Amino acid sequence: MKLRNFLYSSLAIILLFVVACSNSKKEYATILIYGGTIYTVDSTSTNVEAVAIKNNKIIFTGKLIEAEQYKNNQTELIDLKGKTMTPGLIEGHGHFMGLGYNELNLDLMNTTNYEDIVDAVAERVKTAKPGEWITGRGWHQSKWDSISGETVKGFQTHYMLSEVSPNNPVYLRHASGHAGFANAKAMEIAGLQNLEKEGIKNYDIEGGEVIVDEFGRPTGIFNERAQSLIVNHIPEKTPETDVKAFELAVSACHKNGITSFHDAGIPKETISLYEKMKSAGKMNTRIYAMLTGWDKELLEEWYTKGPEIDADNLLTIRSVKLNCDGALGSRGAWLLEPYTDRPDHYGHETLPMDFVKKTALDGLKNGFQVCAHAIGDRANKEILDRYELAFNDIPEKATNHRFRIEHAQHLHPDDIPRFSELGVIPAMQAIHMSSDRPWAIDRLGEKRIKEGAYMWQALLKSGIPIVNGTDVPVEPLNPIASFYASVSRKTLKGLPEGGYEPEQKMTRAQALKSYTLDAAYGAFEEDKKGSISVGKLADFTIYNQDLMTVDENEILNTEIVMTIFDGNVVYSKKE
């Protein structure tokens, strides 16, 4: 009897010890999220009831009753209360500091006519010191209701602007960033008036154009590389304004549900700023940065030291951005055939194609992805050609290159299947179709629009993913608007009925994936983020309604109500 009791007691002690050891190893969640619709963008389980995270990683997805085992008295509970959650959204092509500085400078994105610009500048003149530069961005003459006064080649002239700002130099970038508008004072500082007085009426700028009137006088419009004539005279930004712009950009990302950002072309100074912000604990958006391709010394420096692939996934530098043509709005996109509304003009090759091939080879040799801006069909064709030559030259280095073409807006039909064949990823901003399509047909004509412009479904069906985004500050950092454009092919006013070229619409699942997992793939980061899967980073976007099922007409009413970044709630909309 005593032996039996001893054995029972021993067994009980052993069981208690095993349970204690088991509990000591038990993984508990810091946050448990439940109570709404959760889209995972994970093919093994597309919807789940609950997500458990520990610190900044996902440790469980599945049924709520199973998630309960990860809860203890320290676990924070987030009840979605019927709202919808997806993986954190990824801005697949934008300009981070441009976003921040757009918050600091004149934001002209919502101007609907020339008078709006003049009024905005006149208001800023009231508080500016004489001689102080006034800068801004966002105007787009093709989106205006009308253009007042004289026009040259479809653009306004500077006279009305100069009249309200006689003592302040003004430079206002086009929404695309591929053109700018200067007043008389800015052109005087740049010495252009002196050239005119000396009888020089031609401004030969390789890769750019100074638009002049019938008398050879600059109208104030500077296209592509010609912008340098003015920009080189604008005072440098200060460290203080850089930090402020950075903080404003982070805040804008959080409000828009953006947890990662592909920064399309940054110089050495911006890299230093980002490293400083990371060291200070202020890198609260994951930045995938592309080195600006015009700085050959910067590229050589990074080729020597190799990519910086951040273990924390806060700042990664492993790609190069090349600017190879202009934009359709400013007629700078490089075309195979002339512009329909300017028959003597083909746009601009803004970077020699020999340099594109050299960069492609250097990228392959040194482990850097190449991301080339191309909007016109000729630019896209020429870049695909150079990529293909590089892949053929060193095929052993081209097995997982994930080279990209940024925008890929207008393609020759023969080049559409080449993206998939070559493994080149199109990074396309759906919102551009919504904003540009009503007037883009004037630039390209109906045949080219229907056969090769904004060819989302054709590219997806060919087997290549699409990286979505907004190209902020060219367009507002609003993923809901770009999602709506992706699935409706309409303007933000809901026109036309049925959408433009409706056969090229994305499904809602494709559109969400283009903003999450496919965008992560475009940065070699699909194993770290882009879906709500165990082991991935705890980045989530939460909406007031189910954008995957609401009526199409209601999609634009979707609001971001919470953003979770790295396991922390960084934005919560006040009710």
Phi, psi and omega in degrees: 000314180297321180297318180298315179298322180296318180294318177299316181296318180296317179297319179297319179297317179297316180297318178298321180294318180296316179297318180298316179296319180298316181293326181293334179267354183298135180267122180251149182276144171277330177221138174237123184246133184199180170088015178207190177271124183240113176265123187269336190056031176244121187295340181282334179202098190286334178228140176225163180271332186209154177226130177249135177233147174240115184059254183243017181235149177279127180248348179201141167222139180157215183283147182298320183298328177281329180292336182302331182293344180267006185260136168226189187285354175262352184287128175279131180257128175243108178269117182291342179052046176087357180282178186244141179233142175229173169303156177303136184285146182243119173285110190277350176194111178203185182230100193300310181288331173297321175300313181295316181289334175297331177287330182275323185263187179292124177262109185255016187296332184259014177291140182244358177196171182298322181302326178299320178296311181302317180296318181296318179292317179301321179293320180290327179301327182301329184252357181271148175282150176304134180089347180285135179288140173246119182236157179191182182200153170127347182289152180206103187300332181284347179260357181284158175291324181195164174240122182276152174075197184291145175230150176226122181053037175084003181246154174290161174255166192279352195299314179297320179295315182295328182297325182268356183222056186292334186250003180235122173293137184233134172219121186238114182286141171301154180305324182288340186082359185261006176206166178212163185232118183246150174268179184298321181297319179295319180290329175295314179298324180283355177082013184285329178293324179296321178299320181296318180295330180277003177087009179271114185243001177246134181240091183277106179239114180297127180078016180201180184206131169263117181279127182238160179273188185295342179263005180084010181272136177299133181275349183107351181264128180234119185260139173052232188293343177296342178301333182300334179302327179262313188301326181296348180257355179281131182304150179297150172290156180259159176303324181293317180289328177298314180297317180297316179297320179299313182295322178294323179294318177300314180298319179296321177299312182300318181294336181257012177073016182269121180250346176221152188216122174272107186270110193273073172108101180230145178273178182303319183297322180289324175301316179298319178298314181298319179296322177295316179295323178294316179297329181275001180075022182254005180277079185259022168218137181282122184250125173254102191261138175256129176294136179292130189281347183282345181265094185294326178295319178298316180297315180298321178301316182282328174300323181292316184269343175088169183299152173251102182255102189290125179297328179276354181059035177263319180219115180236133178232105181210023182215163182235135179255126176246135177256108192253345173203186182258209184246159178294322184301321180264008183057038178258347178298137187273117188248154174286325177239155186295163177298137178298323182261012171204081194295349180262010192230134181246004185087197188228133166274106187267359177212132180300137182292336174298324179290327177298314179296316180301317180294322177298316178294315179297321179298313179299316183294327188250007176080028180247132173288145176249131181236108186252126175290124175210123179250313181284158183295327178290318179300316179298315180297313183297321181290315176303320178300314182291321175301313183298319178300318180294318179298321181288330181291319180226071185299331181294340179263356189252025184280332181215051188286323182053037174302151184233156163242122182277123179093303179042045194284321183228117186239145168288139183308327180293339184267348182300311180290344183292332178302309180293318181299323182266351183073028180267127186270125173276122175260101190242136182260106187301328182297335177298322177298315182298318183280323191263331189305322182300327179253344181299331179296332176291327180285319190252338186083160188298317185298312181292324178298310187288329184271340189211006184256132178055055190270064187293306186293323178298319179291316180298318180293336178286347176105013180248137178286160176245135174264124184262174178165198184232344186063029177310137007268017174298319173234159176298150180282071185234097182294334180294319178296319180290323175298315179299315178298323181299318188263345183250332187056037179243164169289169179289354173268003177083023182243152352277169176302127181088342177088159176283131179043065189298339179294346180262006177299149168273152167286166180295324178296318178295319181295317178296319180295325180293339179261359184227269188293319179291325176294321176296319178300321180295351178237018181062028188238018183293343177274354182249332185201182178100343175214159177269090186224148181301133179096345181272169183292146183273073176243124184220152174239133184239135188240159181284344180211170183275096183291351179273345184232343182297158176304142182308322181293346181259354185302317183292349175273000178290136180238147171280122182251342177201143174232129177247122181236126177055036177082009180234141175284112183255348177209135175217118183291132179288135181272000000 
